[in-house]
Short mmCIF file of C-alpha atoms and ligand atoms in Angstrom, two decimals:
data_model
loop_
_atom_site.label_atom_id
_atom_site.label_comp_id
_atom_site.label_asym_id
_atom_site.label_seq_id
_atom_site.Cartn_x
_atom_site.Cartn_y
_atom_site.Cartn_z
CA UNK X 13 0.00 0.00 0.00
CA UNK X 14 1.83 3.45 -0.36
CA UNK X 15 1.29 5.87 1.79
CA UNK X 16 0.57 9.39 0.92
CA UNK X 17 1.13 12.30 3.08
CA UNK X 18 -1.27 15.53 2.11
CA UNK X 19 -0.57 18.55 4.06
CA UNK X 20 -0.53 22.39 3.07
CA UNK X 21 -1.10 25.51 5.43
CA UNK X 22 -4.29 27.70 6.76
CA UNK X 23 -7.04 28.06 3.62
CA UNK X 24 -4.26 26.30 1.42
CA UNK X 25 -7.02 23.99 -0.11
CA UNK X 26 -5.83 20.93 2.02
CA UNK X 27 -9.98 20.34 2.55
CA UNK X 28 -10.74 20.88 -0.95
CA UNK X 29 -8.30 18.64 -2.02
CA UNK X 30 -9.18 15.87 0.54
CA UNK X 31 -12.83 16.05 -0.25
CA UNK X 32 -11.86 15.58 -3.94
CA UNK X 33 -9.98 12.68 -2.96
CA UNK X 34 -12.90 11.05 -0.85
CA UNK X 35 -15.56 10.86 -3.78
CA UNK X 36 -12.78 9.01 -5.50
CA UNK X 37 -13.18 6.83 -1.85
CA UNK X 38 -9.94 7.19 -1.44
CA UNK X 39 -9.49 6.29 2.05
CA UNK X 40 -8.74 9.37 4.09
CA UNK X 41 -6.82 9.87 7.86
CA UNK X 42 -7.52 12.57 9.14
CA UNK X 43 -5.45 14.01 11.62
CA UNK X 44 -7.98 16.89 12.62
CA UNK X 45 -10.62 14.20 13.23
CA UNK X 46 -7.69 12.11 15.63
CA UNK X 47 -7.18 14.94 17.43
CA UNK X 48 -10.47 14.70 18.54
CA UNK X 49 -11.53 11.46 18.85
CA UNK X 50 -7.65 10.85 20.98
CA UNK X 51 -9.34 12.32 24.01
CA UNK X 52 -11.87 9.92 24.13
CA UNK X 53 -9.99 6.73 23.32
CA UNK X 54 -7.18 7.83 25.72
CA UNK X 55 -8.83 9.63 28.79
CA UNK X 56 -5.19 10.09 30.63
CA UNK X 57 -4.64 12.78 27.81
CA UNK X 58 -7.37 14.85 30.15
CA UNK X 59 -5.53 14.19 32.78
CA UNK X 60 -2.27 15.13 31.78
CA UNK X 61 -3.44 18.37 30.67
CA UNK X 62 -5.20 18.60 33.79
CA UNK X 63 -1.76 18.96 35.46
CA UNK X 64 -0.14 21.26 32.65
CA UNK X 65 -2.82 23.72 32.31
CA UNK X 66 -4.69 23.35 35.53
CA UNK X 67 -8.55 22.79 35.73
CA UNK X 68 -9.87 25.54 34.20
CA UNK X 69 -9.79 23.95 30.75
CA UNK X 70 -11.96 21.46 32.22
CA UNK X 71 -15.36 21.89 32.23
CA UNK X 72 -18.13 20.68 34.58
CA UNK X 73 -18.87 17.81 32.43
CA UNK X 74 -15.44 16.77 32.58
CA UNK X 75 -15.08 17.74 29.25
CA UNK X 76 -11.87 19.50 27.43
CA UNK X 77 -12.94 22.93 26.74
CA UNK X 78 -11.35 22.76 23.07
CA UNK X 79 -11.76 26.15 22.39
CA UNK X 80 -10.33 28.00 25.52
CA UNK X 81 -7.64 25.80 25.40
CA UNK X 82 -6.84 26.50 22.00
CA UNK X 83 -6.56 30.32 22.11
CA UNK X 84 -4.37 30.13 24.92
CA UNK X 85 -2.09 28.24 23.64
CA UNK X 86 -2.32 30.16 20.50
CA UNK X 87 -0.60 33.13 22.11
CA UNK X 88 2.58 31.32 23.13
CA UNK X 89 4.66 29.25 21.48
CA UNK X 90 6.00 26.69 24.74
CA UNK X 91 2.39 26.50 26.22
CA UNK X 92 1.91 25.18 22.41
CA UNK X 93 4.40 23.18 22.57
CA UNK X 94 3.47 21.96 25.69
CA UNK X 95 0.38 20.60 24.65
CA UNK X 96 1.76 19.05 21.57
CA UNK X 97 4.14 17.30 23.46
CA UNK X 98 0.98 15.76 25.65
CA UNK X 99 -1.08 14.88 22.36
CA UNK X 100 0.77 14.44 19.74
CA UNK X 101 2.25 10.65 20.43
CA UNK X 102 -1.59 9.49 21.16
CA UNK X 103 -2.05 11.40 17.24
CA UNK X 104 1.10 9.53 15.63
CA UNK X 105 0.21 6.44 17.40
CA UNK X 106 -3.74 6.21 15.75
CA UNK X 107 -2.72 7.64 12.57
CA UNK X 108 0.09 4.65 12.29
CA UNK X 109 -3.00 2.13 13.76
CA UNK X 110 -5.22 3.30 10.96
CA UNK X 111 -2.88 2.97 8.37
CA UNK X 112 -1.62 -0.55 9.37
CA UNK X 113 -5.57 -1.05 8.95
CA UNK X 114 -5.82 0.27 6.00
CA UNK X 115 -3.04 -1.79 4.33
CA UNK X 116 -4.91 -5.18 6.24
CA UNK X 117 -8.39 -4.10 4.31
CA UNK X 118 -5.95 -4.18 0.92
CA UNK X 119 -6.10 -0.85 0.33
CA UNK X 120 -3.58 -0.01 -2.84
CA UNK X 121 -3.66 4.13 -1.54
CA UNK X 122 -4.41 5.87 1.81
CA UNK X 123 -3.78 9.25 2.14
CA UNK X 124 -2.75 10.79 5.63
CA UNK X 125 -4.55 14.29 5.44
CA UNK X 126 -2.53 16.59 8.48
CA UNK X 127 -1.99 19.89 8.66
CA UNK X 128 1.32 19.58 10.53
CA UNK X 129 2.56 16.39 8.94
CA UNK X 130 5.90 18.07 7.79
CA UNK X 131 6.66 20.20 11.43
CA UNK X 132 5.73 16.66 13.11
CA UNK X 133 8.13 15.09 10.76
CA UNK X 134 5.29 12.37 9.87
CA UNK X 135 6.01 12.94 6.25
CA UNK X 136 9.42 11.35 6.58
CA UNK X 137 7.13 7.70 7.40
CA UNK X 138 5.53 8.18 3.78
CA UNK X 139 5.91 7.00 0.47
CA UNK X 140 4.92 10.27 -1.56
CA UNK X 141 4.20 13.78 0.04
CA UNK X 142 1.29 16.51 -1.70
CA UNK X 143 1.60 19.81 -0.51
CA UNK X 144 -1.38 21.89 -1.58
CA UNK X 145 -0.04 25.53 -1.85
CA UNK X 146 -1.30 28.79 -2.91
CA UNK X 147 -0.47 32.27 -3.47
CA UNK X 148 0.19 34.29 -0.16
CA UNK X 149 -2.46 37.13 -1.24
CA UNK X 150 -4.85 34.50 -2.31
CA UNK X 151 -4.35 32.53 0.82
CA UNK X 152 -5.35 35.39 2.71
CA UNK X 153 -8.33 36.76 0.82
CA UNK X 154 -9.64 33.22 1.08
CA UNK X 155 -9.09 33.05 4.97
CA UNK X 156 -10.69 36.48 5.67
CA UNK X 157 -13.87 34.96 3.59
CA UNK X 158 -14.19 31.67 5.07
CA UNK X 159 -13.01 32.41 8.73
CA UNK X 160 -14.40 35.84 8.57
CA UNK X 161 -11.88 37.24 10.02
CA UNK X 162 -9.56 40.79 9.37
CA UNK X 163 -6.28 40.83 7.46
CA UNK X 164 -4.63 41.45 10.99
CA UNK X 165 -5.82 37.92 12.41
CA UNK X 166 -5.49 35.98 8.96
CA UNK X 167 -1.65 36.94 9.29
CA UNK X 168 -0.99 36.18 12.86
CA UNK X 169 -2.31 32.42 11.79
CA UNK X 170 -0.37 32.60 8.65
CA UNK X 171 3.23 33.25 10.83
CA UNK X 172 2.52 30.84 13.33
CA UNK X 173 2.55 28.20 10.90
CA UNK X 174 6.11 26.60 8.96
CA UNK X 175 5.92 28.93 5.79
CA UNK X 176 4.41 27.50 2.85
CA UNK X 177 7.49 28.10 0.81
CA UNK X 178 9.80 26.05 2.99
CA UNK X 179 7.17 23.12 2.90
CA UNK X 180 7.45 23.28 -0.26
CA UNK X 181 11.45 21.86 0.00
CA UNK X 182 9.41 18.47 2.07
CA UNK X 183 7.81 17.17 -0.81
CA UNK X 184 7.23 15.12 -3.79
CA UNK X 185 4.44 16.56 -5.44
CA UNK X 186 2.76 20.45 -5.24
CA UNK X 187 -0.86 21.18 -6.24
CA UNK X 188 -1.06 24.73 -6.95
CA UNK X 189 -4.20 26.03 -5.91
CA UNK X 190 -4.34 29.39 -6.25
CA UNK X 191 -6.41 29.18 -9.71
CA UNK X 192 -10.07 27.35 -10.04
CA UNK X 193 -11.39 24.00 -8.24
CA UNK X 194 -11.47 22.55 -11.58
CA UNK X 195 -7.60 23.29 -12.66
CA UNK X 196 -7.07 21.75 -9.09
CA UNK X 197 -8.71 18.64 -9.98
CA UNK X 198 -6.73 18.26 -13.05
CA UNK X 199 -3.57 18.68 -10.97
CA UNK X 200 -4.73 16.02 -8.92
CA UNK X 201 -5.43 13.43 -11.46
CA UNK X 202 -1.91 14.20 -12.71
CA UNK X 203 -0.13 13.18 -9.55
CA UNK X 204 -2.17 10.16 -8.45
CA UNK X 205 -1.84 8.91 -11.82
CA UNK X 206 1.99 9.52 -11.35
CA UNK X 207 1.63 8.05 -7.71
CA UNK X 208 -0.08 4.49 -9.28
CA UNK X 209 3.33 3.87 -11.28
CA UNK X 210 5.28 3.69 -7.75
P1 LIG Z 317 -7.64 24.48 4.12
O1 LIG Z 317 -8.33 23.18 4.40
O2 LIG Z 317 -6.27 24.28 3.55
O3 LIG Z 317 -7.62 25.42 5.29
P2 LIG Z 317 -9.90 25.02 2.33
O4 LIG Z 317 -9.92 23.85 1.43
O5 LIG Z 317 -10.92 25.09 3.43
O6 LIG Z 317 -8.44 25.24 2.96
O7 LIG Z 317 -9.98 26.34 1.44
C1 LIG Z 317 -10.03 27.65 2.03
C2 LIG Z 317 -11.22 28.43 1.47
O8 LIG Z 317 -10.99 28.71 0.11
C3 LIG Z 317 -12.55 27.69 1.54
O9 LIG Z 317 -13.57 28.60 1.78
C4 LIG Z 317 -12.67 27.07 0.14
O10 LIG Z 317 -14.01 26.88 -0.25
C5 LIG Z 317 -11.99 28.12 -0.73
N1 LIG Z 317 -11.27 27.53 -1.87
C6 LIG Z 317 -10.41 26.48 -1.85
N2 LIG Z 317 -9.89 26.26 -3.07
C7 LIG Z 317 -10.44 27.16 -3.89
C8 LIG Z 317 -10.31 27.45 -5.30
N3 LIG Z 317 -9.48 26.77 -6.10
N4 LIG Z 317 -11.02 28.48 -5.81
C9 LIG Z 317 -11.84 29.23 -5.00
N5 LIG Z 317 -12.02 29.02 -3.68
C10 LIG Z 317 -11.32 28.00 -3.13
#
């Protein structure tokens, strides 16, 4: 089975690109979906952030208050850090589970779909890596619409992230998507056909 790694940046087209690839039924990991689902396969993560962060992420349910969490750590890079150091082996360790799944099921292609897959150094464990880029005005003009939010925020999100440009040094194949859906699709069909000859 080879194992492709898709990854790209904030409003890249990474979900445009996946969604392509899933009415093809392409089987999809998502890492977005793993981080999610980790805290209720693995309830020590709770815990451990419990003692990190203290309670107050916790709310009365017992429940990870996601969001809070999230834009505190947003505003500095250890407490970031911090909590991907908690998190992230759970992540690696059911994205590796679901592909060793994948390959049982005899799957020819599954593509690992993670926004960080090149910072985490995942990439390195696949056979082919997409990176999904766009042009840096485009990116943000497409952020402000979707996330409706000002030029101001877009960029702070943009800078927090590995540039685009020095992602694109990590991989095999680029997807340029700062033109239409459909010239995207073509793109696409390009590289996986290139991909099947592996
Ligand atoms: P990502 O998952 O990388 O953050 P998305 O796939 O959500 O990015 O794309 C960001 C935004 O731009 C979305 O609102 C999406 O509908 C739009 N978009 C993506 N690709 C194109 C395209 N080729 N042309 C026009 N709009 C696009």
């Amino acid at each position: 089975m080879i194992r492709v790694g898709l990854t790209g940046g904030i409003g890249s087209g990474k979900s445009t690109v996946s969604n392509i690839l899933r009415e093809k039924d392409i089987p999809i990991i998502d890492a977005d979906v793993i981080s999610r689902e980790v805290l209720d396969i693995y309830p020590e993560i709770l815990e451990k952030i419990k003692s990190a962060f203290g309670s107050e992420f916790i709310d009365c349910k017992g429940q990870l208050k996601r969001r809070e969490l999230g834009n505190y750590v947003f505003k500095s890079e250890e407490q970031r850090k911090k909590l991907e150091g908690i998190i992230m082996p759970y992540i690696k360790k059911e994205i590796f589970e679901r592909i060793t799944n994948c390959d049982k099921l005899g799957e020819s292609l599954c593509v690992i779909d993670a926004p960080t897959l090149i910072e985490h150094s995942i990439h390195k464990d696949m056979d082919v890596n997409i990176l999904v880029w766009v042009d840096k005005d485009v990116q943000i003009y497409r952020v402000k619409s979707r996330d409706n939010l000002s030029e101001e925020q877009v960029l702070d999100r943009i800078k927090s992230q590995m540039p685009l440009e020095k992602k694109k040094g990590e991989v095999n194949f680029i997807i340029d998507n700062s033109g239409s859906v459909e010239h995207t699709r073509q793109q696409l069909e390009k590289i996986l056909a290139s991909i099947m000859k592996y």
